[in-house]
Coordinates of C-alpha atoms and ligand atoms in Angstrom, one line a residue:
M190 CA -31.5 26.7 -4.6
R191 CA -31.7 22.8 -3.3
D192 CA -32.6 21.3 -6.4
N193 CA -29.8 22.3 -8.0
I194 CA -28.0 21.1 -5.5
I195 CA -29.1 17.6 -5.3
S196 CA -29.1 17.8 -9.0
K197 CA -25.0 18.9 -8.6
V198 CA -24.8 15.3 -6.6
D199 CA -26.9 13.3 -8.4
I200 CA -24.5 14.3 -11.4
I201 CA -21.8 12.9 -9.8
Q202 CA -22.7 10.0 -8.0
I203 CA -25.1 8.8 -11.4
R204 CA -22.8 9.8 -14.4
P205 CA -19.4 11.2 -13.2
T206 CA -18.1 12.5 -16.2
E207 CA -14.9 13.3 -16.6
G208 CA -13.6 17.6 -17.2
K209 CA -17.4 18.0 -16.4
M210 CA -17.5 18.3 -13.0
D211 CA -18.9 21.0 -11.0
F212 CA -17.7 19.6 -7.9
Q213 CA -14.7 17.2 -8.7
D214 CA -13.7 16.6 -5.3
Y215 CA -16.6 15.0 -3.8
D216 CA -16.6 11.4 -3.2
K217 CA -14.7 11.4 -6.1
P218 CA -10.9 10.3 -6.8
A219 CA -9.1 12.9 -8.8
G220 CA -7.9 9.3 -10.7
K221 CA -7.0 7.3 -13.1
L222 CA -10.4 6.0 -13.4
I223 CA -13.9 6.7 -12.2
A224 CA -16.7 4.7 -10.9
F225 CA -20.6 4.4 -12.5
G226 CA -22.6 5.3 -10.2
Y227 CA -25.2 3.1 -8.8
A228 CA -27.6 3.3 -11.8
D229 CA -26.0 3.0 -14.2
V230 CA -25.2 -0.8 -14.4
K231 CA -28.2 -3.1 -14.8
V232 CA -27.5 -6.6 -13.6
S233 CA -30.7 -9.3 -15.0
E234 CA -28.9 -12.2 -14.8
G235 CA -26.6 -15.2 -12.8
A236 CA -25.9 -15.1 -9.6
F237 CA -25.3 -11.9 -8.4
F238 CA -28.4 -10.7 -10.0
E239 CA -30.6 -13.1 -8.0
A240 CA -28.4 -12.4 -4.7
Y241 CA -28.9 -8.9 -5.1
E242 CA -33.2 -9.2 -5.3
E243 CA -33.2 -11.9 -2.7
C244 CA -31.5 -8.9 -0.6
Y245 CA -33.2 -5.8 -1.8
R246 CA -37.0 -8.5 -0.9
Y247 CA -35.7 -9.0 2.1
Y248 CA -35.0 -5.5 3.5
M249 CA -38.3 -4.2 1.6
A250 CA -40.3 -6.8 4.3
I251 CA -38.8 -5.5 7.0
S252 CA -41.3 -2.8 8.6
V253 CA -40.2 0.6 9.3
D254 CA -42.6 0.4 12.6
D255 CA -40.7 -2.5 13.7
M256 CA -37.7 -1.1 13.4
L257 CA -38.4 1.5 14.9
F258 CA -40.3 -0.8 18.0
E259 CA -37.5 -0.1 20.7
L260 CA -36.7 3.1 20.0
R261 CA -40.1 4.9 20.6
K262 CA -41.4 2.6 23.8
R263 CA -37.9 4.1 25.2
V264 CA -38.8 7.6 24.6
G265 CA -42.6 7.0 25.2
I266 CA -44.0 7.4 21.9
A267 CA -47.5 4.5 21.4
N268 CA -46.5 2.0 19.4
P269 CA -48.8 0.9 16.6
P270 CA -50.8 -2.4 17.6
A271 CA -49.1 -4.3 15.1
A272 CA -45.4 -3.4 15.1
K273 CA -43.1 -5.7 17.1
T274 CA -39.7 -6.4 18.3
L275 CA -37.1 -6.8 16.1
A276 CA -34.8 -6.9 20.1
G277 CA -35.3 -11.0 20.2
E278 CA -35.5 -13.3 22.3
K279 CA -31.9 -12.4 23.4
G280 CA -32.2 -8.8 24.5
T281 CA -28.8 -7.7 23.3
W282 CA -27.9 -4.2 21.7
Y283 CA -28.9 -5.5 18.1
G284 CA -31.1 -4.5 16.3
L285 CA -31.9 -1.8 18.8
G286 CA -31.0 0.9 17.1
G287 CA -27.7 2.3 16.0
N288 CA -26.3 -0.8 15.3
V289 CA -28.4 -1.4 12.6
L290 CA -30.8 1.9 11.3
G291 CA -28.0 3.8 10.6
Q292 CA -26.5 1.5 7.7
W293 CA -30.6 0.7 6.9
L294 CA -31.1 4.2 6.3
Q295 CA -28.0 4.0 3.5
A296 CA -29.2 0.5 2.4
Y297 CA -32.3 1.9 1.3
A298 CA -31.3 5.3 -0.1
R299 CA -28.8 3.1 -2.2
F300 CA -31.4 1.0 -3.4
Y301 CA -33.7 3.3 -4.1
A302 CA -30.3 5.1 -6.4
A303 CA -29.8 2.1 -8.1
T304 CA -33.3 1.0 -8.9
K305 CA -35.0 3.7 -9.0
R306 CA -37.9 1.8 -7.2
Q307 CA -40.3 3.7 -5.4
E308 CA -41.6 1.3 -2.4
V309 CA -37.8 1.8 -1.5
K310 CA -38.1 5.6 -1.4
D311 CA -41.0 5.6 0.5
K312 CA -39.8 2.7 2.6
A313 CA -36.2 5.4 3.7
D314 CA -38.2 8.9 3.9
A315 CA -40.3 6.6 6.2
L316 CA -37.3 5.9 8.8
V317 CA -36.4 9.3 8.1
A318 CA -39.6 10.6 9.3
G319 CA -39.9 7.9 12.4
L320 CA -36.8 8.7 13.5
R321 CA -37.4 12.0 13.1
E322 CA -40.7 12.0 15.6
V323 CA -38.7 9.9 18.4
T324 CA -35.8 13.2 18.3
G325 CA -38.4 15.2 19.5
R326 CA -38.6 13.5 22.3
D327 CA -34.5 12.6 22.7
A328 CA -32.5 14.4 20.3
Q329 CA -30.3 10.9 20.8
L330 CA -32.7 9.1 20.2
G331 CA -31.9 6.9 23.1
D332 CA -29.0 6.4 22.4
G333 CA -26.5 8.3 23.4
L334 CA -24.1 9.5 21.2
F335 CA -21.4 6.3 20.9
M336 CA -19.6 7.0 18.1
Y337 CA -20.6 4.2 16.1
F338 CA -23.6 4.5 16.1
L339 CA -23.0 8.1 15.2
E340 CA -21.2 7.3 12.1
K341 CA -23.4 5.5 10.4
Y342 CA -26.5 7.1 11.5
V343 CA -24.4 10.7 9.7
R344 CA -24.0 9.0 6.5
G345 CA -27.1 6.9 6.4
F346 CA -29.4 10.7 7.0
L347 CA -26.6 12.3 4.2
D348 CA -27.6 9.6 1.7
C349 CA -31.2 10.0 2.1
Y350 CA -30.8 13.7 1.2
V351 CA -28.4 12.8 -1.2
Y352 CA -30.0 10.2 -2.9
C353 CA -33.8 10.7 -1.7
E354 CA -33.9 14.4 -1.8
N355 CA -35.3 14.2 1.9
E356 CA -34.3 17.8 3.4
D357 CA -35.4 16.5 7.5
A358 CA -32.5 13.8 6.4
F359 CA -30.1 16.7 6.1
A360 CA -31.6 18.6 9.5
M361 CA -30.9 15.3 11.1
A362 CA -27.5 14.8 10.0
Q363 CA -26.5 18.3 10.9
S364 CA -28.4 18.0 14.3
F365 CA -26.5 14.8 14.9
V366 CA -23.1 16.5 13.7
R367 CA -23.7 19.6 16.2
M368 CA -23.9 17.9 19.3
A369 CA -21.0 15.0 18.8
M370 CA -19.4 18.4 18.1
G371 CA -20.8 19.9 21.5
S372 CA -19.9 16.5 23.6
P373 CA -18.1 16.3 26.2
V374 CA -17.4 12.5 24.5
Y375 CA -15.9 14.1 21.2
T376 CA -14.1 16.7 22.0
A377 CA -12.7 15.2 25.2
A378 CA -12.1 11.5 23.6
K379 CA -9.5 9.6 24.6
K380 CA -8.9 8.2 21.4
R381 CA -6.8 5.4 22.3
L382 CA -4.6 3.1 19.9
G383 CA -6.8 0.7 18.9
D384 CA -10.0 1.1 20.5
N385 CA -13.0 -0.2 18.9
G386 CA -14.7 0.0 22.0
T387 CA -14.0 -0.2 25.7
M388 CA -16.3 -2.0 28.0
P389 CA -19.0 -0.9 30.0
V390 CA -18.9 2.6 28.4
P391 CA -18.0 1.8 25.0
A392 CA -18.5 5.5 23.6
E393 CA -15.7 5.6 21.5
I394 CA -16.1 2.3 19.9
E395 CA -14.5 2.3 16.9
W396 CA -13.8 6.0 16.9
Y397 CA -10.4 6.2 13.8
T398 CA -13.4 5.1 11.8
I399 CA -15.8 7.9 11.7
S400 CA -13.9 11.1 10.2
E401 CA -15.0 10.0 6.5
S402 CA -19.2 10.4 7.1
L403 CA -18.4 13.8 8.9
Y404 CA -15.9 14.9 6.1
R405 CA -19.3 14.3 3.6
Y406 CA -21.1 16.6 6.2
A407 CA -18.7 18.9 5.5
D408 CA -18.9 18.7 1.8
I409 CA -21.8 18.5 1.5
A410 CA -22.9 21.6 3.6
E411 CA -20.5 23.7 1.6
L412 CA -22.7 22.6 -1.0
R413 CA -25.1 24.1 0.3
N414 CA -23.5 27.2 0.5
E415 CA -22.9 26.9 4.3
R416 CA -19.1 27.3 4.5
E417 CA -18.4 27.8 7.5
E418 CA -20.5 25.0 9.5
A419 CA -18.7 23.1 6.7
E420 CA -15.1 24.7 7.9
K421 CA -16.2 23.9 11.8
V422 CA -16.4 19.8 10.2
R423 CA -13.7 20.2 8.3
A424 CA -11.1 20.4 11.4
F425 CA -13.1 18.3 13.8
A426 CA -13.6 15.6 11.4
K427 CA -9.7 16.4 11.2
G428 CA -9.2 15.6 14.8
F429 CA -10.5 11.9 14.5
E430 CA -8.0 10.5 11.7
Y431 CA -5.8 7.7 13.0
P432 CA -2.1 9.0 12.3
Q433 CA -1.2 6.7 15.6
F434 CA -2.6 3.5 13.5
W435 CA -1.4 4.9 9.2
D436 CA 1.6 6.0 10.4
I437 CA 3.1 2.4 11.0
F438 CA 2.1 1.6 7.3
Y439 CA 3.2 5.1 5.5
E440 CA 6.6 4.6 7.5
G441 CA 7.0 0.8 6.5
K442 CA 7.4 -0.4 10.4
N443 CA 6.0 -3.8 11.4
L444 CA 2.4 -3.4 13.3
F445 CA 3.3 -6.4 15.5
D446 CA 5.5 -4.1 17.2
Y447 CA 2.1 -2.1 18.8
S448 CA -0.8 -3.0 20.5
P449 CA -4.0 -1.6 20.8
L450 CA -3.5 0.4 23.8
A451 CA -8.0 -0.5 24.5
G452 CA -10.4 -1.9 23.7
Q453 CA -12.4 -5.4 23.5
N454 CA -9.5 -8.1 23.0
T455 CA -6.7 -6.2 23.2
A456 CA -3.8 -8.6 21.8
Y457 CA -4.2 -7.3 18.4
F458 CA -5.7 -4.4 16.3
H459 CA -8.9 -5.5 14.9
S460 CA -9.1 -6.1 11.7
Y461 CA -12.4 -4.9 10.0
S462 CA -12.7 -1.0 11.7
H463 CA -8.9 -0.7 11.3
L464 CA -9.2 -1.4 7.3
N465 CA -11.2 0.8 7.1
S466 CA -10.3 3.1 8.8
F467 CA -8.0 3.7 5.6
N468 CA -11.7 4.4 3.8
S469 CA -11.4 7.7 6.0
A470 CA -8.0 8.3 4.7
A471 CA -9.1 8.0 1.8
Y472 CA -11.8 10.7 1.8
A473 CA -9.1 12.9 3.6
Y474 CA -6.7 12.3 0.4
Q475 CA -9.6 13.1 -2.3
K476 CA -9.4 16.5 -0.1
S477 CA -6.2 17.7 0.5
Q478 CA -4.5 15.5 -2.6
D479 CA -1.3 14.6 0.5
P480 CA 0.7 11.9 -0.5
Y481 CA 0.8 10.4 2.5
Y482 CA -2.3 8.8 3.1
L483 CA -2.2 7.6 -0.2
K484 CA 1.4 5.9 0.8
S485 CA 0.0 4.7 3.6
I486 CA -3.2 3.0 2.6
V487 CA -1.2 1.1 -0.8
N488 CA 1.4 -0.2 2.3
F489 CA -1.4 -1.3 4.7
Y490 CA -3.5 -2.7 1.7
R491 CA -0.4 -4.7 0.6
F492 CA 0.0 -5.9 3.7
M493 CA -3.0 -7.5 4.3
R494 CA -2.8 -9.2 0.8
E495 CA 0.2 -10.4 1.8
K496 CA 0.4 -11.6 4.8
Q497 CA -3.3 -11.7 6.4
E498 CA -5.7 -12.3 3.5
L499 CA -6.7 -15.9 3.7
M500 CA -7.9 -18.1 0.7
T501 CA -11.3 -17.0 0.1
G502 CA -9.9 -13.4 0.4
G503 CA -11.5 -13.5 4.1
Y504 CA -9.1 -12.1 7.0
G505 CA -9.0 -11.7 10.5
P506 CA -9.7 -15.8 11.5
H507 CA -10.1 -15.6 15.2
L508 CA -12.0 -12.8 17.1
E509 CA -11.4 -10.7 13.9
W510 CA -8.1 -9.8 14.7
L511 CA -5.0 -9.0 12.5
M512 CA -2.9 -11.8 14.2
P513 CA 1.1 -13.0 13.1
R514 CA 0.8 -15.8 10.9
T515 CA 1.3 -18.4 13.7
G516 CA -1.9 -17.4 15.5
M517 CA -3.8 -17.5 12.1
I518 CA -2.9 -21.0 11.4
N519 CA -3.5 -21.8 15.4
A520 CA -6.5 -20.0 14.9
L521 CA -8.1 -22.1 12.3
E522 CA -7.4 -25.3 13.9
F523 CA -9.1 -24.5 16.7
F524 CA -12.3 -21.7 16.2
H525 CA -14.4 -21.2 14.0
D526 CA -15.1 -17.2 13.6
S527 CA -12.3 -17.5 10.3
F528 CA -13.5 -14.2 9.3
E529 CA -16.5 -11.8 9.6
T530 CA -18.0 -12.1 6.4
Q531 CA -20.2 -9.1 5.2
C532 CA -18.6 -6.2 7.2
C533 CA -14.9 -7.2 6.8
S534 CA -16.3 -8.0 2.9
Y535 CA -18.0 -4.6 2.4
A536 CA -14.7 -2.6 3.6
V537 CA -12.5 -4.8 1.7
Y538 CA -15.1 -3.8 -1.9
R539 CA -14.7 0.4 -1.5
L540 CA -11.5 0.2 -0.3
S541 CA -10.4 -1.8 -3.2
D542 CA -12.5 0.2 -5.8
W543 CA -11.4 3.5 -4.8
L544 CA -7.5 2.9 -4.8
M545 CA -9.0 1.5 -8.4
E546 CA -9.7 4.8 -9.2
V547 CA -7.4 6.8 -7.8
T548 CA -4.0 4.2 -9.4
G549 CA -5.6 2.9 -12.3
D550 CA -4.1 -0.4 -11.1
A551 CA -6.2 -3.7 -11.9
A552 CA -4.7 -5.1 -9.9
Y553 CA -7.4 -4.0 -7.4
G554 CA -9.9 -5.8 -8.6
N555 CA -8.6 -9.0 -7.5
W556 CA -9.2 -9.1 -3.8
P557 CA -12.9 -7.9 -4.3
E558 CA -13.2 -11.5 -7.0
K559 CA -12.2 -13.5 -4.3
L560 CA -14.6 -12.0 -1.6
L561 CA -17.2 -11.4 -4.2
Y562 CA -17.3 -15.3 -5.2
N563 CA -16.2 -17.2 -1.6
A564 CA -18.1 -15.0 0.9
T565 CA -21.0 -12.8 -0.7
L566 CA -22.3 -15.6 -3.6
A567 CA -20.7 -18.1 -0.7
S568 CA -23.6 -16.2 1.7
I569 CA -26.5 -18.6 2.8
P570 CA -29.6 -17.1 3.4
M571 CA -31.1 -14.4 6.1
D572 CA -33.6 -15.9 8.3
E573 CA -36.8 -14.1 9.0
A574 CA -36.0 -13.1 12.4
G575 CA -32.8 -11.2 11.4
H576 CA -29.9 -13.5 11.8
V577 CA -27.1 -13.2 8.9
Q578 CA -24.4 -15.4 8.1
Y579 CA -21.5 -13.4 10.3
Y580 CA -18.7 -15.8 10.1
S581 CA -17.1 -17.3 7.6
D582 CA -15.6 -20.7 8.8
L583 CA -12.9 -22.5 7.7
N584 CA -12.0 -24.7 10.3
T585 CA -9.2 -27.4 9.6
D586 CA -10.9 -30.2 11.3
H587 CA -14.9 -29.7 10.6
A588 CA -16.5 -26.1 8.9
C589 CA -20.0 -25.6 8.3
K590 CA -21.9 -22.5 7.6
H591 CA -24.3 -21.1 9.9
L592 CA -26.4 -18.3 11.1
H593 CA -24.9 -15.7 14.1
E594 CA -26.9 -16.9 16.9
N595 CA -27.2 -13.0 17.6
T596 CA -30.4 -11.1 15.9
W597 CA -29.1 -7.7 13.8
T598 CA -25.9 -8.1 13.9
C599 CA -23.7 -5.2 12.0
C600 CA -23.8 -7.5 9.7
T601 CA -27.2 -6.9 8.4
G602 CA -26.8 -3.5 8.3
T603 CA -23.6 -3.9 5.8
R604 CA -24.9 -7.0 3.5
P605 CA -27.4 -4.2 1.5
L606 CA -24.6 -2.1 1.5
L607 CA -22.2 -4.5 -0.3
M608 CA -24.6 -5.6 -2.8
N609 CA -25.3 -1.8 -4.0
E610 CA -21.0 -1.4 -3.7
L611 CA -20.6 -3.9 -6.0
L612 CA -23.0 -2.4 -8.8
R613 CA -20.5 -0.4 -9.2
S614 CA -17.4 -2.7 -8.9
V615 CA -18.3 -3.8 -12.1
Y616 CA -17.0 -0.6 -14.9
F617 CA -15.1 1.4 -14.9
H618 CA -14.5 4.6 -17.2
R619 CA -11.8 7.0 -18.2
G620 CA -13.5 9.5 -21.1
N621 CA -14.5 7.7 -23.6
D622 CA -12.7 4.5 -22.7
L623 CA -14.2 1.6 -20.7
Y624 CA -12.7 -1.1 -18.7
V625 CA -13.9 -4.0 -17.3
N626 CA -13.2 -5.4 -13.5
L627 CA -15.7 -7.7 -12.4
Y628 CA -17.3 -10.4 -15.0
I629 CA -20.7 -10.1 -13.1
P630 CA -23.0 -10.9 -16.0
S631 CA -24.7 -7.1 -16.5
S632 CA -25.0 -4.4 -19.3
L633 CA -24.1 -0.7 -19.5
D634 CA -25.0 2.7 -21.4
F635 CA -21.8 4.5 -21.6
C636 CA -21.0 7.4 -24.1
G637 CA -22.9 6.6 -26.7
M638 CA -22.0 2.9 -26.2
R639 CA -24.4 -0.5 -25.0
V640 CA -22.7 -3.4 -23.9
R641 CA -23.9 -6.2 -22.2
L642 CA -21.4 -8.9 -21.0
K643 CA -21.9 -12.3 -20.9
S644 CA -20.3 -15.2 -18.8
E645 CA -20.5 -18.5 -16.5
Y646 CA -17.0 -17.3 -15.4
P647 CA -15.5 -18.3 -13.2
R648 CA -17.5 -21.8 -13.8
G649 CA -16.9 -21.6 -16.6
G650 CA -13.7 -19.4 -18.8
R651 CA -15.2 -17.5 -21.0
V652 CA -16.5 -13.9 -21.1
T653 CA -17.9 -12.2 -23.1
L654 CA -18.9 -8.6 -24.4
C655 CA -21.4 -8.2 -26.6
V656 CA -21.4 -4.5 -28.4
E657 CA -25.0 -3.9 -28.8
K658 CA -24.1 -0.5 -30.0
G659 CA -21.1 0.7 -31.4
A660 CA -20.1 4.1 -31.3
G661 CA -16.6 4.5 -33.1
K662 CA -13.2 3.9 -32.1
R663 CA -11.8 3.7 -28.1
K664 CA -10.3 1.0 -25.7
I665 CA -12.5 -1.3 -24.0
A666 CA -10.1 -3.3 -21.3
F667 CA -10.4 -6.4 -19.2
R668 CA -8.7 -7.3 -15.7
R669 CA -6.4 -10.0 -15.8
P670 CA -6.9 -11.5 -12.5
E671 CA -4.2 -12.6 -10.8
S672 CA -5.7 -16.3 -11.1
A673 CA -5.8 -16.7 -14.8
A674 CA -2.6 -19.1 -16.0
S675 CA -3.1 -17.7 -19.5
F676 CA -5.8 -15.9 -21.1
S677 CA -6.5 -15.6 -25.4
V678 CA -8.8 -12.7 -26.8
H679 CA -10.8 -13.5 -30.1
I680 CA -13.0 -10.5 -31.5
N681 CA -15.7 -12.0 -34.1
G682 CA -14.4 -15.2 -33.5
R683 CA -10.7 -14.0 -35.0
E684 CA -7.6 -14.9 -32.4
E685 CA -6.3 -10.7 -31.4
K686 CA -2.7 -10.3 -29.5
C687 CA -3.9 -7.9 -27.1
P688 CA -1.1 -5.8 -25.0
V689 CA -1.3 -6.1 -21.3
R690 CA -0.6 -2.6 -19.3
D691 CA -1.3 -2.2 -15.2
G692 CA -3.4 -5.4 -15.2
W693 CA -5.8 -4.9 -18.3
I694 CA -6.2 -6.6 -21.3
F695 CA -6.8 -3.8 -24.0
V696 CA -8.6 -3.9 -27.3
E697 CA -9.0 -0.9 -29.2
R698 CA -10.8 -0.5 -32.6
A699 CA -13.5 1.2 -34.2
F700 CA -16.6 -0.9 -32.6
A701 CA -19.5 -1.8 -34.4
D702 CA -22.8 -2.7 -33.3
G703 CA -22.6 -6.2 -32.9
D704 CA -19.2 -7.2 -32.4
E705 CA -18.2 -9.9 -29.6
I706 CA -15.3 -9.6 -28.2
A707 CA -14.4 -12.9 -26.2
L708 CA -11.6 -13.3 -23.6
D709 CA -11.1 -16.4 -22.3
L710 CA -9.2 -17.4 -19.2
E711 CA -7.4 -20.0 -18.7
T712 CA -7.7 -21.6 -14.7
M713 CA -6.5 -24.6 -12.2
P714 CA -6.8 -25.7 -8.7
V715 CA -3.7 -24.2 -7.0
W716 CA -3.2 -24.7 -2.9
S717 CA -3.6 -21.4 -1.2
R718 CA -1.7 -22.1 1.8
L719 CA -0.3 -20.4 5.1
E720 CA 3.0 -22.2 6.5
V721 CA 5.6 -20.8 9.5
F722 CA 8.9 -23.1 8.9
G723 CA 7.0 -25.7 7.3
E724 CA 3.8 -26.2 8.8
G725 CA 0.9 -24.5 8.3
V726 CA -2.3 -24.9 6.3
A727 CA -2.6 -25.2 3.1
G728 CA -6.3 -25.7 0.3
L729 CA -6.9 -25.8 -3.1
C730 CA -8.5 -22.7 -5.4
C731 CA -9.2 -22.5 -9.0
G732 CA -9.2 -18.6 -10.4
P733 CA -11.2 -16.9 -7.7
V734 CA -13.1 -19.7 -6.5
A735 CA -12.1 -21.8 -2.8
L736 CA -12.7 -25.0 -3.3
A737 CA -13.9 -27.5 -0.4
S738 CA -14.0 -31.0 0.8
A739 CA -16.6 -33.2 2.3
S740 CA -13.8 -35.7 3.2
S741 CA -12.2 -36.0 6.2
A742 CA -8.8 -33.9 6.7
D743 CA -7.1 -37.8 6.9
E744 CA -8.6 -38.9 3.6
V745 CA -8.0 -35.8 1.8
L746 CA -4.3 -35.6 3.1
S747 CA -3.5 -39.0 2.2
A748 CA -5.1 -38.3 -1.1
L749 CA -3.0 -35.6 -2.0
D750 CA 0.6 -34.0 -1.5
V751 CA 0.3 -30.3 -0.5
G752 CA 3.6 -30.3 -0.6
K753 CA 3.5 -31.2 -4.6
E754 CA 1.6 -29.2 -7.0
A755 CA -1.7 -29.5 -7.1
A756 CA -3.3 -29.5 -10.4
P757 CA -1.2 -32.7 -12.0
Q758 CA -2.8 -34.7 -8.5
L759 CA -6.6 -34.0 -9.7
E760 CA -8.9 -34.7 -12.8
K761 CA -11.4 -32.2 -13.8
I762 CA -15.2 -33.6 -13.4
G763 CA -17.4 -30.7 -14.0
P764 CA -17.2 -26.9 -13.8
L765 CA -15.2 -26.7 -10.7
Q766 CA -14.7 -30.0 -9.7
Y767 CA -12.2 -31.7 -9.2
R768 CA -11.0 -35.3 -8.0
A769 CA -7.4 -36.9 -6.2
K770 CA -6.6 -38.9 -9.0
G771 CA -6.8 -42.7 -7.5
S772 CA -9.6 -42.0 -4.4
D773 CA -12.9 -40.9 -3.5
V774 CA -12.0 -37.4 -2.5
L775 CA -14.0 -34.2 -4.3
F776 CA -13.5 -31.1 -4.4
T777 CA -15.8 -28.9 -4.8
P778 CA -16.4 -24.7 -4.7
Y779 CA -17.1 -23.4 -0.9
M780 CA -19.8 -21.5 -2.2
D781 CA -21.7 -24.1 -3.3
Y782 CA -22.3 -25.9 0.3
P783 CA -25.8 -25.2 2.2
K784 CA -26.3 -24.2 5.8
G785 CA -25.0 -27.0 7.7
E786 CA -23.5 -29.3 5.3
I787 CA -19.7 -30.3 6.8
Y788 CA -16.6 -29.2 4.9
R789 CA -13.3 -28.2 4.9
A790 CA -11.4 -25.9 2.8
Y791 CA -7.7 -25.6 5.0
F792 CA -6.1 -28.3 6.4
R793 CA -3.2 -28.6 8.7
Y794 CA -0.1 -30.4 7.8
G795 CA 3.3 -30.5 9.2
G796 CA 4.6 -30.4 12.6
K797 CA 2.4 -33.6 13.6
A798 CA 3.4 -36.8 15.0
Ligands
ZN224 ZN1 -20.4 -7.5 10.6

């Protein structure tokens, strides 16, 4: 019976095919487009491929005994002689358990789903087995039942069950969910607006993000014919939905009329976890089709893009706060914690992919595209000790890329997850029609057709889709990036006029083996600014790419007038490289800056003597 369940789940996850779902609510919108599974898209060249493989090798190199070191010590299980702690010199809670292990379970399971490499399945299975041994001494892994940890553990065990067919992993998920349902930490939770963790006992840390994992557990329990359990858990999950916050956007109210009632740094709402709460709203919409969820998600997403997004696609430019514009401008002038790079990108990738599926609107690919180049591919490599680029620095005085001083932060949990999520973001489909969202060099077999995408984009403007195997008449659609000033399409060298609908450029024909579609996207440098009454910060972007300069702010502001159109003031000296006319001020992609090298991306203007 279990094999049956797994294969059903696998069909949905790996190759969802419209009209053929046995369980179509399972993690899939009944929407206009469908994402592919982790294994469908093959990447084998280019910057994303290199980053993905680097990430894979990094996580494969971490020993499971090291991951378990602190947990085993805590519950009195002898550590093997070669094992060493990941706690680091500082002895912080990072690396000690639930902060990252739940997300690593997800990471290994999804790496396996994507690559089918046995070595990574072995890793996932070993981690599940080790955690199970620890629960023999302490069912809560010595961590208590922190909501932040539990949500990630439950999702991690479910992923190991679904993708690695690890039956013990389901039992572990079940144990955690049942413990939560029987614990006053959950049954008597205060669930205060904005509570992202109240010291000294932050049991309710980010309580509003957990319903998604609980709903997912319920769905999988139902697939195992545990219907009664599924219904109980759904009712429990419902209690952790977050209408206190979602209503603000559903009703179109002003966020800044509200303040968090509890938590760390309560002046403003915590951006990452509040955005991530909408991934729970998305899951609730899947089950209920209640338009309440979709409307609040769409309104929040619009708020984030119009009011909170930085030139790189980042958000939360100090203490990860959702701030009014003056606060954002001041934060960029005085602080260096401009964007929590990995976690915040991962949350956007997931929510955008979901909105893309439900609405079919190509506009939901624009924000992920910016983050792909200015966050994911712009991040400097992690070091062996577990330091990751946690923050992106956009300080107007001087900025540099740096690794966080703490080891094994949350962002070491989300970095491998976002790499796998991006595999699902490249293409979408509807029936036999293919939708190309992100221009990542890759190939795909789909409904009898095989395509290969080749591109230097965004360093070059041309994206070429080679149809290696045709398979007849259908539509192939390309997302028109919001940052492209214009576009043209050539099919087998001949220009064609193509219709644009919902942000997609459509090519429709009977495709033959060897057909080539070339999409040329024209981009030019433009200012991206945050301004209040003539004062603010401005930076240069070209297409989706943020540019930065090693020159001082004074040099840049004397060479360029931020009040005037950018392109006429610049001469192009290379791909995505510009010089301010009549000066030595150079701009190159922010993503190309190495660790420690000083740059400025934003420049403060107006309001100063
Ligand atoms: Zn993080």
